[in-house]
Amino acid sequence: MIPECPRTTESRSRVRCESGQNRSGLLREIRTAIRSEPFTDRYDVIPGRELGRGKFAVVRKCVEKSTGKEFAAKYMRKRRKGQDCRTEIIHEIAVLELAAACPRVVNLHEVYEMASEMVLVLEYAAGGEIFNQCVAERDEAFKEEDVKRLMRQILEGVAFLHRSNVVHLDLKPQNILLTSESPLGDIKVVDFGLSRLVSSSHEIREIMGTPEYVAPEVLNYEPISTATDMWSIGVLAYVMLTGISPFLGDDKQETFLNISQINVSYTEEELEQLDGAAVHFIKSLLIKEPESRASAEDCLKHQWLQPRQEIVSEPVSPAASSHDEEEESAQLTEELIVMAAYTLGQCRQSSDQESLTPDQKAISKRFKFEEPFSTLPGGFIY
Ligand SMILES: Nc1ncnc2c1ncn2[C@@H]1O[C@H](COP(=O)(O)OP(=O)(O)OP(=O)(O)O)[C@@H](O)[C@H]1O
């Protein structure tokens, strides 16, 4: 099935966080100066299509007047469903500050505050969401080598966050952006609205994720940890490689049932065309017990993500040649198999996409623009 609309689950779960002063897992202190002059004094907002929107935020492209540089302005409402959510916005700013040294996380440039909104001025990711390539037709879809490079970068970002005890909790193709679409650029992780600080002692309730990407422990109301993000990375890898959302059911209940029963197919044609190590990578993450899942650091060392060894043909002495002949021929065979798998991998979406009716194709693209819905306090239900 094709990935569905990013809506956050109503399931509750628990997050452990660091200290008694921080039972919510929210960071409360920021270093960034909050500017109070009108945003449009210093920026031109580009008219036309928004870059994106959530239930309480609209993202627009803007240009800094003094430098001519492009940015993405995330306008966030402070009151949501009658409640003051400034604390959540401050937390999002604090996480962006904490990750400022990580090139895989979107950079925060400035913050503005108005009567009812705050504006986060973010580095502009011109390539948009990787979601577009995940559901694209064959020619525009990612190739396995692209997925490997992008997945390495996603893991670098997530490993950075996890080293700081921050869990993202909403990793999905809509929150992984690209610096450019063609040529394919680098990734930027965005949207820290659901992120939390985790550690040992206290629990947070009402944390939600997005149904297709949410881990079994979230559905079971069990503690959340960095491993919760790793489940979502497994789903993300599956979607990026195949264009198929592995747990998506006909409705939310069926999706949740598929997740809690780990009802995932590894016999899809699209997967069989890939390097076996890719499937092993996914299997190391889509595991019910969080403690058994690979960590971000483990994943970065996984065989699938290691650079391919090029065979360099150098002149060899006859003695050396006969000595290494057998081993070299085995290497070459392996190399050819990898190349064949890579070439076939490019065709992975053809059958599914071609069998879709125009209506189904429209649906697969439409859901990304669907309005999220929400409930408070504590988290959003999309
Ligand atoms: N820095 C950026 N550059 C370009 N586009 C961006 C940027 N930040 C966000 N967007 C676009 O805006 C969309 C919404 O942004 P974001 O996810 O941060 O908002 P949100 O309201 O918190 O979303 P959600 O309701 O899904 O949690 C993104 O999916 C992306 O398409």
mmCIF file of C-alpha atoms in Angstrom, residues 3-370:
data_model
loop_
_atom_site.group_PDB
_atom_site.id
_atom_site.type_symbol
_atom_site.label_atom_id
_atom_site.label_comp_id
_atom_site.label_asym_id
_atom_site.label_seq_id
_atom_site.Cartn_x
_atom_site.Cartn_y
_atom_site.Cartn_z
ATOM 1 C CA PRO A 3 1.878 5.795 2.416
ATOM 2 C CA GLU A 4 -1.081 7.492 3.986
ATOM 3 C CA CYS A 5 -1.810 10.902 5.383
ATOM 4 C CA PRO A 6 0.355 12.034 8.290
ATOM 5 C CA ARG A 7 -2.114 12.001 11.143
ATOM 6 C CA THR A 8 -1.018 11.603 14.692
ATOM 7 C CA THR A 9 -2.439 8.774 16.761
ATOM 8 C CA GLU A 10 -4.672 9.240 19.738
ATOM 9 C CA SER A 11 -2.730 6.558 21.549
ATOM 10 C CA ARG A 12 -1.052 7.575 24.717
ATOM 11 C CA SER A 13 2.334 6.531 25.789
ATOM 12 C CA ARG A 14 4.957 7.468 28.285
ATOM 13 C CA VAL A 15 8.256 9.188 28.019
ATOM 14 C CA ARG A 16 10.885 9.050 30.716
ATOM 15 C CA CYS A 17 12.648 12.326 31.280
ATOM 16 C CA GLU A 18 15.580 13.637 33.130
ATOM 17 C CA SER A 19 14.762 15.416 36.333
ATOM 18 C CA GLY A 20 12.030 16.291 38.761
ATOM 19 C CA GLN A 21 11.961 19.811 37.384
ATOM 20 C CA ASN A 22 11.296 18.477 33.935
ATOM 21 C CA ARG A 23 8.538 15.930 34.192
ATOM 22 C CA SER A 24 7.093 16.977 30.876
ATOM 23 C CA GLY A 25 10.252 16.281 28.841
ATOM 24 C CA LEU A 26 10.004 19.858 27.576
ATOM 25 C CA LEU A 27 13.012 22.165 27.531
ATOM 26 C CA ARG A 28 12.105 25.558 28.922
ATOM 27 C CA GLU A 29 15.144 27.742 28.384
ATOM 28 C CA ILE A 30 16.302 29.275 25.148
ATOM 29 C CA ARG A 31 19.243 31.476 24.198
ATOM 30 C CA THR A 32 17.782 32.953 21.032
ATOM 31 C CA ALA A 33 16.620 36.553 21.419
ATOM 32 C CA ILE A 34 12.907 36.858 20.698
ATOM 33 C CA ARG A 35 12.350 39.839 18.428
ATOM 34 C CA SER A 36 9.215 41.907 18.816
ATOM 35 C CA GLU A 37 9.412 44.241 15.821
ATOM 36 C CA PRO A 38 7.127 43.356 12.907
ATOM 37 C CA PHE A 39 8.537 40.356 11.040
ATOM 38 C CA THR A 40 7.863 42.082 7.710
ATOM 39 C CA ASP A 41 10.186 44.968 8.663
ATOM 40 C CA ARG A 42 13.122 42.635 8.033
ATOM 41 C CA TYR A 43 11.689 39.991 5.691
ATOM 42 C CA ASP A 44 9.711 39.917 2.457
ATOM 43 C CA VAL A 45 7.249 37.060 2.542
ATOM 44 C CA ILE A 46 7.057 35.428 -0.880
ATOM 45 C CA PRO A 47 3.436 35.478 -2.023
ATOM 46 C CA GLY A 48 1.864 32.323 -3.403
ATOM 47 C CA ARG A 49 1.983 28.738 -2.296
ATOM 48 C CA GLU A 50 2.873 27.890 1.275
ATOM 49 C CA LEU A 51 5.853 25.588 1.784
ATOM 50 C CA GLY A 52 3.701 23.500 4.101
ATOM 51 C CA ARG A 53 1.227 23.615 6.940
ATOM 52 C CA GLY A 54 0.170 21.713 10.012
ATOM 53 C CA LYS A 55 -2.857 22.252 12.235
ATOM 54 C CA PHE A 56 -1.322 25.169 14.105
ATOM 55 C CA ALA A 57 1.519 26.242 11.848
ATOM 56 C CA VAL A 58 1.955 27.618 8.352
ATOM 57 C CA VAL A 59 5.375 27.645 6.686
ATOM 58 C CA ARG A 60 6.090 30.327 4.085
ATOM 59 C CA LYS A 61 9.147 31.190 2.046
ATOM 60 C CA CYS A 62 10.657 34.581 2.844
ATOM 61 C CA VAL A 63 13.699 36.668 1.953
ATOM 62 C CA GLU A 64 15.786 38.571 4.481
ATOM 63 C CA LYS A 65 15.847 42.160 3.230
ATOM 64 C CA SER A 66 19.351 42.946 4.469
ATOM 65 C CA THR A 67 21.032 39.908 2.884
ATOM 66 C CA GLY A 68 18.699 38.704 0.138
ATOM 67 C CA LYS A 69 18.926 35.211 1.681
ATOM 68 C CA GLU A 70 15.960 32.831 1.489
ATOM 69 C CA PHE A 71 14.438 31.342 4.649
ATOM 70 C CA ALA A 72 11.382 29.341 5.670
ATOM 71 C CA ALA A 73 9.169 31.197 8.165
ATOM 72 C CA LYS A 74 7.173 28.841 10.404
ATOM 73 C CA TYR A 75 4.217 30.800 11.822
ATOM 74 C CA MET A 76 3.002 29.060 14.974
ATOM 75 C CA ARG A 77 -0.206 29.906 16.830
ATOM 76 C CA LYS A 78 0.335 30.405 20.555
ATOM 77 C CA ARG A 79 -3.243 29.463 21.535
ATOM 78 C CA ARG A 80 -4.488 26.112 20.445
ATOM 79 C CA LYS A 81 -7.919 24.785 21.335
ATOM 80 C CA GLY A 82 -8.229 27.508 23.945
ATOM 81 C CA GLN A 83 -4.917 26.697 25.639
ATOM 82 C CA ASP A 84 -1.671 28.592 25.792
ATOM 83 C CA CYS A 85 0.978 26.565 23.961
ATOM 84 C CA ARG A 86 3.859 29.032 24.124
ATOM 85 C CA THR A 87 5.773 26.520 26.305
ATOM 86 C CA GLU A 88 5.666 23.940 23.502
ATOM 87 C CA ILE A 89 6.981 26.494 21.019
ATOM 88 C CA ILE A 90 9.806 27.447 23.392
ATOM 89 C CA HIS A 91 10.660 23.736 23.651
ATOM 90 C CA GLU A 92 10.794 23.430 19.848
ATOM 91 C CA ILE A 93 13.151 26.426 19.737
ATOM 92 C CA ALA A 94 15.308 24.916 22.505
ATOM 93 C CA VAL A 95 15.645 21.606 20.620
ATOM 94 C CA LEU A 96 16.643 23.450 17.445
ATOM 95 C CA GLU A 97 19.278 25.336 19.487
ATOM 96 C CA LEU A 98 20.523 22.095 20.992
ATOM 97 C CA ALA A 99 20.937 20.629 17.505
ATOM 98 C CA ALA A 100 22.484 23.780 15.998
ATOM 99 C CA ALA A 101 25.838 22.039 15.560
ATOM 100 C CA CYS A 102 24.281 19.200 13.575
ATOM 101 C CA PRO A 103 24.112 19.854 9.815
ATOM 102 C CA ARG A 104 21.374 17.222 9.449
ATOM 103 C CA VAL A 105 18.907 19.243 11.521
ATOM 104 C CA VAL A 106 17.345 22.379 10.080
ATOM 105 C CA ASN A 107 19.039 25.535 11.346
ATOM 106 C CA LEU A 108 17.140 28.165 13.339
ATOM 107 C CA HIS A 109 18.031 31.698 12.223
ATOM 108 C CA GLU A 110 15.764 34.004 14.268
ATOM 109 C CA VAL A 111 12.555 34.061 16.322
ATOM 110 C CA TYR A 112 9.782 36.694 16.258
ATOM 111 C CA GLU A 113 6.827 37.028 18.597
ATOM 112 C CA MET A 114 3.536 38.731 17.867
ATOM 113 C CA ALA A 115 0.290 38.908 19.844
ATOM 114 C CA SER A 116 -1.047 35.530 18.776
ATOM 115 C CA GLU A 117 1.824 33.926 16.873
ATOM 116 C CA MET A 118 5.508 33.185 16.975
ATOM 117 C CA VAL A 119 7.603 32.973 13.822
ATOM 118 C CA LEU A 120 10.547 30.597 13.636
ATOM 119 C CA VAL A 121 12.858 31.713 10.822
ATOM 120 C CA LEU A 122 14.415 28.492 9.573
ATOM 121 C CA GLU A 123 17.034 27.565 7.034
ATOM 122 C CA TYR A 124 15.171 27.042 3.728
ATOM 123 C CA ALA A 125 15.217 23.457 2.459
ATOM 124 C CA ALA A 126 14.614 24.045 -1.239
ATOM 125 C CA GLY A 127 14.191 20.371 -2.195
ATOM 126 C CA GLY A 128 11.001 19.862 -0.167
ATOM 127 C CA GLU A 129 9.891 16.688 1.581
ATOM 128 C CA ILE A 130 11.365 13.297 0.667
ATOM 129 C CA PHE A 131 7.732 12.194 0.751
ATOM 130 C CA ASN A 132 7.402 13.358 -2.860
ATOM 131 C CA GLN A 133 10.032 10.883 -4.091
ATOM 132 C CA CYS A 134 8.630 8.118 -1.853
ATOM 133 C CA VAL A 135 5.319 8.170 -3.741
ATOM 134 C CA ALA A 136 6.765 9.211 -7.104
ATOM 135 C CA GLU A 137 6.573 7.333 -10.365
ATOM 136 C CA ARG A 138 9.448 5.029 -11.268
ATOM 137 C CA ASP A 139 11.693 7.617 -12.935
ATOM 138 C CA GLU A 140 11.514 10.098 -10.079
ATOM 139 C CA ALA A 141 11.609 7.612 -7.196
ATOM 140 C CA PHE A 142 14.765 7.116 -5.134
ATOM 141 C CA LYS A 143 17.322 4.580 -6.262
ATOM 142 C CA GLU A 144 18.792 2.278 -3.638
ATOM 143 C CA GLU A 145 22.096 4.176 -3.686
ATOM 144 C CA ASP A 146 20.186 7.441 -3.031
ATOM 145 C CA VAL A 147 18.348 5.861 -0.121
ATOM 146 C CA LYS A 148 21.622 4.632 1.374
ATOM 147 C CA ARG A 149 23.175 8.105 1.260
ATOM 148 C CA LEU A 150 20.073 9.836 2.592
ATOM 149 C CA MET A 151 19.522 7.186 5.273
ATOM 150 C CA ARG A 152 23.099 7.661 6.486
ATOM 151 C CA GLN A 153 22.398 11.383 6.842
ATOM 152 C CA ILE A 154 19.075 10.810 8.617
ATOM 153 C CA LEU A 155 20.851 8.479 11.045
ATOM 154 C CA GLU A 156 23.593 11.045 11.655
ATOM 155 C CA GLY A 157 20.900 13.552 12.634
ATOM 156 C CA VAL A 158 19.008 11.084 14.799
ATOM 157 C CA ALA A 159 22.212 9.828 16.467
ATOM 158 C CA PHE A 160 23.073 13.442 17.320
ATOM 159 C CA LEU A 161 19.644 13.980 18.901
ATOM 160 C CA HIS A 162 19.789 10.674 20.788
ATOM 161 C CA ARG A 163 23.226 11.507 22.197
ATOM 162 C CA SER A 164 21.536 14.594 23.660
ATOM 163 C CA ASN A 165 18.653 12.444 24.997
ATOM 164 C CA VAL A 166 16.188 14.012 22.602
ATOM 165 C CA VAL A 167 13.679 11.800 20.805
ATOM 166 C CA HIS A 168 11.964 13.220 17.739
ATOM 167 C CA LEU A 169 8.824 11.032 17.941
ATOM 168 C CA ASP A 170 7.481 12.065 14.546
ATOM 169 C CA LEU A 171 10.033 10.821 12.021
ATOM 170 C CA LYS A 172 8.280 10.385 8.688
ATOM 171 C CA PRO A 173 8.905 11.377 5.048
ATOM 172 C CA GLN A 174 7.029 14.667 5.522
ATOM 173 C CA ASN A 175 9.523 15.739 8.182
ATOM 174 C CA ILE A 176 12.666 14.875 6.243
ATOM 175 C CA LEU A 177 13.449 17.673 3.796
ATOM 176 C CA LEU A 178 16.075 18.048 1.081
ATOM 177 C CA THR A 179 18.374 20.983 0.401
ATOM 178 C CA SER A 180 17.698 20.459 -3.317
ATOM 179 C CA GLU A 181 15.584 18.069 -5.347
ATOM 180 C CA SER A 182 17.635 17.787 -8.537
ATOM 181 C CA PRO A 183 20.451 17.040 -8.193
ATOM 182 C CA LEU A 184 19.415 15.278 -5.025
ATOM 183 C CA GLY A 185 20.753 17.306 -2.091
ATOM 184 C CA ASP A 186 21.274 16.596 1.582
ATOM 185 C CA ILE A 187 18.657 15.954 4.241
ATOM 186 C CA LYS A 188 17.384 18.290 6.949
ATOM 187 C CA VAL A 189 15.250 16.925 9.786
ATOM 188 C CA VAL A 190 12.384 19.286 10.725
ATOM 189 C CA ASP A 191 9.376 19.520 13.059
ATOM 190 C CA PHE A 192 10.352 19.041 16.676
ATOM 191 C CA GLY A 193 6.808 19.704 17.879
ATOM 192 C CA LEU A 194 6.433 16.233 19.387
ATOM 193 C CA SER A 195 10.052 15.801 20.425
ATOM 194 C CA ARG A 196 10.875 15.204 24.075
ATOM 195 C CA LEU A 197 13.856 15.009 26.377
ATOM 196 C CA VAL A 198 14.123 11.448 27.690
ATOM 197 C CA SER A 199 16.125 9.793 30.377
ATOM 198 C CA SER A 200 15.511 7.639 33.375
ATOM 199 C CA SER A 201 12.962 8.627 35.961
ATOM 200 C CA HIS A 202 9.780 10.457 34.996
ATOM 201 C CA GLU A 203 7.063 9.614 32.571
ATOM 202 C CA ILE A 204 5.077 11.777 30.217
ATOM 203 C CA ARG A 205 1.664 10.843 28.903
ATOM 204 C CA GLU A 206 -0.292 11.958 25.850
ATOM 205 C CA ILE A 207 2.613 11.699 23.448
ATOM 206 C CA MET A 208 1.509 10.823 19.976
ATOM 207 C CA GLY A 209 2.999 10.037 16.643
ATOM 208 C CA THR A 210 1.710 9.407 13.163
ATOM 209 C CA PRO A 211 -0.214 6.113 12.794
ATOM 210 C CA GLU A 212 1.831 4.509 10.013
ATOM 211 C CA TYR A 213 5.143 5.317 11.699
ATOM 212 C CA VAL A 214 4.260 4.837 15.344
ATOM 213 C CA ALA A 215 6.022 2.115 17.353
ATOM 214 C CA PRO A 216 4.194 -0.733 19.171
ATOM 215 C CA GLU A 217 5.167 0.653 22.610
ATOM 216 C CA VAL A 218 3.280 3.863 21.826
ATOM 217 C CA LEU A 219 0.130 1.846 21.089
ATOM 218 C CA ASN A 220 0.653 -0.250 24.229
ATOM 219 C CA TYR A 221 1.125 2.792 26.462
ATOM 220 C CA GLU A 222 4.597 1.613 27.401
ATOM 221 C CA PRO A 223 7.632 3.822 28.010
ATOM 222 C CA ILE A 224 9.082 5.646 25.057
ATOM 223 C CA SER A 225 12.824 5.788 24.437
ATOM 224 C CA THR A 226 15.282 6.518 21.658
ATOM 225 C CA ALA A 227 14.313 3.073 20.314
ATOM 226 C CA THR A 228 10.867 4.508 19.516
ATOM 227 C CA ASP A 229 12.492 6.691 16.846
ATOM 228 C CA MET A 230 14.395 3.670 15.552
ATOM 229 C CA TRP A 231 11.123 1.861 14.779
ATOM 230 C CA SER A 232 10.076 4.888 12.687
ATOM 231 C CA ILE A 233 13.461 4.767 10.914
ATOM 232 C CA GLY A 234 12.684 1.148 9.974
ATOM 233 C CA VAL A 235 9.319 2.187 8.508
ATOM 234 C CA LEU A 236 10.980 5.133 6.779
ATOM 235 C CA ALA A 237 13.628 2.894 5.166
ATOM 236 C CA TYR A 238 10.891 0.504 3.957
ATOM 237 C CA VAL A 239 8.891 3.382 2.428
ATOM 238 C CA MET A 240 11.934 5.042 0.833
ATOM 239 C CA LEU A 241 13.055 1.785 -0.769
ATOM 240 C CA THR A 242 9.700 0.479 -1.972
ATOM 241 C CA GLY A 243 7.121 3.282 -1.988
ATOM 242 C CA ILE A 244 5.011 0.957 0.177
ATOM 243 C CA SER A 245 3.872 1.848 3.691
ATOM 244 C CA PRO A 246 4.428 -1.469 5.486
ATOM 245 C CA PHE A 247 1.745 -1.247 8.178
ATOM 246 C CA LEU A 248 -0.887 0.850 6.430
ATOM 247 C CA GLY A 249 -4.346 -0.673 6.730
ATOM 248 C CA ASP A 250 -7.698 0.374 5.300
ATOM 249 C CA ASP A 251 -8.324 2.449 8.398
ATOM 250 C CA LYS A 252 -6.443 3.606 11.496
ATOM 251 C CA GLN A 253 -7.563 0.591 13.559
ATOM 252 C CA GLU A 254 -6.240 -1.837 10.964
ATOM 253 C CA THR A 255 -2.958 0.098 10.810
ATOM 254 C CA PHE A 256 -2.621 -0.150 14.618
ATOM 255 C CA LEU A 257 -3.425 -3.871 14.524
ATOM 256 C CA ASN A 258 -0.796 -4.430 11.827
ATOM 257 C CA ILE A 259 1.759 -2.603 13.975
ATOM 258 C CA SER A 260 0.975 -4.375 17.226
ATOM 259 C CA GLN A 261 1.105 -7.762 15.454
ATOM 260 C CA ILE A 262 4.241 -6.728 13.489
ATOM 261 C CA ASN A 263 2.305 -7.697 10.411
ATOM 262 C CA VAL A 264 4.911 -6.752 7.828
ATOM 263 C CA SER A 265 5.681 -8.418 4.505
ATOM 264 C CA TYR A 266 9.260 -9.087 3.445
ATOM 265 C CA THR A 267 8.213 -10.879 0.282
ATOM 266 C CA GLU A 268 7.162 -7.800 -1.682
ATOM 267 C CA GLU A 269 8.658 -7.789 -5.178
ATOM 268 C CA GLU A 270 10.140 -4.350 -4.511
ATOM 269 C CA LEU A 271 12.125 -5.701 -1.548
ATOM 270 C CA GLU A 272 13.297 -8.827 -3.306
ATOM 271 C CA GLN A 273 15.005 -6.661 -5.919
ATOM 272 C CA LEU A 274 17.176 -4.996 -3.288
ATOM 273 C CA ASP A 275 20.479 -5.855 -1.681
ATOM 274 C CA GLY A 276 19.714 -8.456 1.005
ATOM 275 C CA ALA A 277 21.490 -6.208 3.495
ATOM 276 C CA ALA A 278 18.752 -3.585 3.017
ATOM 277 C CA VAL A 279 16.098 -6.035 4.215
ATOM 278 C CA HIS A 280 18.330 -7.092 7.110
ATOM 279 C CA PHE A 281 18.654 -3.402 8.037
ATOM 280 C CA ILE A 282 14.855 -2.966 8.136
ATOM 281 C CA LYS A 283 14.415 -6.219 10.088
ATOM 282 C CA SER A 284 16.861 -4.994 12.726
ATOM 283 C CA LEU A 285 14.479 -2.098 13.440
ATOM 284 C CA LEU A 286 10.935 -3.459 13.014
ATOM 285 C CA ILE A 287 11.193 -5.498 16.216
ATOM 286 C CA LYS A 288 8.497 -5.353 18.880
ATOM 287 C CA GLU A 289 10.835 -5.160 21.897
ATOM 288 C CA PRO A 290 12.440 -1.682 21.878
ATOM 289 C CA GLU A 291 15.579 -2.966 23.637
ATOM 290 C CA SER A 292 16.236 -5.415 20.788
ATOM 291 C CA ARG A 293 16.180 -2.772 18.062
ATOM 292 C CA ALA A 294 19.402 -1.440 16.555
ATOM 293 C CA SER A 295 20.399 2.025 17.769
ATOM 294 C CA ALA A 296 21.202 4.901 15.398
ATOM 295 C CA GLU A 297 24.923 4.286 15.985
ATOM 296 C CA ASP A 298 24.479 0.540 15.275
ATOM 297 C CA CYS A 299 22.650 1.388 12.051
ATOM 298 C CA LEU A 300 25.447 3.665 10.881
ATOM 299 C CA LYS A 301 27.772 0.666 11.144
ATOM 300 C CA HIS A 302 25.360 -1.682 9.358
ATOM 301 C CA GLN A 303 26.756 -3.500 6.333
ATOM 302 C CA TRP A 304 24.068 -2.043 4.037
ATOM 303 C CA LEU A 305 25.261 1.502 4.676
ATOM 304 C CA GLN A 306 28.959 0.906 4.198
ATOM 305 C CA PRO A 307 30.521 2.469 1.091
ATOM 306 C CA ARG A 308 30.787 0.011 -1.757
ATOM 307 C CA GLN A 309 34.283 -1.449 -2.246
ATOM 308 C CA GLU A 310 35.416 -0.634 -5.763
ATOM 309 C CA ILE A 311 37.460 -3.321 -7.489
ATOM 310 C CA VAL A 312 40.576 -1.621 -8.789
ATOM 311 C CA SER A 313 42.187 -3.473 -11.669
ATOM 312 C CA GLU A 314 45.896 -3.128 -11.138
ATOM 313 C CA PRO A 315 48.590 -5.004 -13.020
ATOM 314 C CA VAL A 316 49.388 -8.117 -10.974
ATOM 315 C CA SER A 317 52.388 -10.406 -11.047
ATOM 316 C CA PRO A 318 51.658 -13.950 -12.338
ATOM 317 C CA ALA A 319 52.360 -15.412 -8.903
ATOM 318 C CA ALA A 320 50.065 -13.011 -7.128
ATOM 319 C CA SER A 321 47.515 -13.495 -9.846
ATOM 320 C CA SER A 322 47.275 -17.271 -9.435
ATOM 321 C CA HIS A 323 47.319 -16.908 -5.645
ATOM 322 C CA ASP A 324 44.360 -14.520 -5.525
ATOM 323 C CA GLU A 325 42.468 -15.725 -8.547
ATOM 324 C CA GLU A 326 39.740 -17.599 -6.745
ATOM 325 C CA GLU A 327 39.113 -14.896 -4.162
ATOM 326 C CA GLU A 328 39.039 -12.160 -6.780
ATOM 327 C CA SER A 329 36.564 -14.012 -8.926
ATOM 328 C CA ALA A 330 34.279 -14.423 -5.913
ATOM 329 C CA GLN A 331 34.511 -10.688 -5.239
ATOM 330 C CA LEU A 332 33.700 -9.900 -8.832
ATOM 331 C CA THR A 333 30.632 -12.138 -8.795
ATOM 332 C CA GLU A 334 29.410 -10.416 -5.668
ATOM 333 C CA GLU A 335 29.991 -7.029 -7.265
ATOM 334 C CA LEU A 336 27.982 -8.027 -10.317
ATOM 335 C CA ILE A 337 25.125 -9.249 -8.180
ATOM 336 C CA VAL A 338 25.084 -5.954 -6.335
ATOM 337 C CA MET A 339 25.059 -4.067 -9.629
ATOM 338 C CA ALA A 340 22.192 -6.230 -10.946
ATOM 339 C CA ALA A 341 20.172 -5.670 -7.789
ATOM 340 C CA TYR A 342 20.842 -1.951 -8.018
ATOM 341 C CA THR A 343 19.652 -1.787 -11.613
ATOM 342 C CA LEU A 344 16.524 -3.797 -10.882
ATOM 343 C CA GLY A 345 15.884 -1.632 -7.831
ATOM 344 C CA GLN A 346 15.216 1.299 -10.120
ATOM 345 C CA CYS A 347 12.137 -0.452 -11.464
ATOM 346 C CA ARG A 348 10.621 -1.120 -8.102
ATOM 347 C CA GLN A 349 7.532 1.010 -8.330
ATOM 348 C CA SER A 350 6.517 0.224 -11.865
ATOM 349 C CA SER A 351 3.961 -2.510 -11.222
ATOM 350 C CA ASP A 352 2.208 -0.797 -8.321
ATOM 351 C CA GLN A 353 2.127 2.623 -9.863
ATOM 352 C CA GLU A 354 0.969 1.391 -13.233
ATOM 353 C CA SER A 355 -1.837 -0.643 -11.726
ATOM 354 C CA LEU A 356 -3.202 2.376 -9.866
ATOM 355 C CA THR A 357 -6.277 4.049 -11.274
ATOM 356 C CA PRO A 358 -5.992 7.836 -11.737
ATOM 357 C CA ASP A 359 -8.238 8.214 -8.669
ATOM 358 C CA GLN A 360 -5.920 6.100 -6.517
ATOM 359 C CA LYS A 361 -2.912 8.092 -7.689
ATOM 360 C CA ALA A 362 -4.746 11.283 -6.821
ATOM 361 C CA ILE A 363 -5.498 9.935 -3.334
ATOM 362 C CA SER A 364 -1.889 8.935 -2.782
ATOM 363 C CA LYS A 365 -0.839 12.511 -3.446
ATOM 364 C CA ARG A 366 -3.818 14.246 -1.864
ATOM 365 C CA PHE A 367 -3.423 13.045 1.704
ATOM 366 C CA LYS A 368 -0.276 15.023 2.241
ATOM 367 C CA PHE A 369 -2.312 18.214 2.089
ATOM 368 C CA GLU A 370 -5.055 16.964 4.404
#
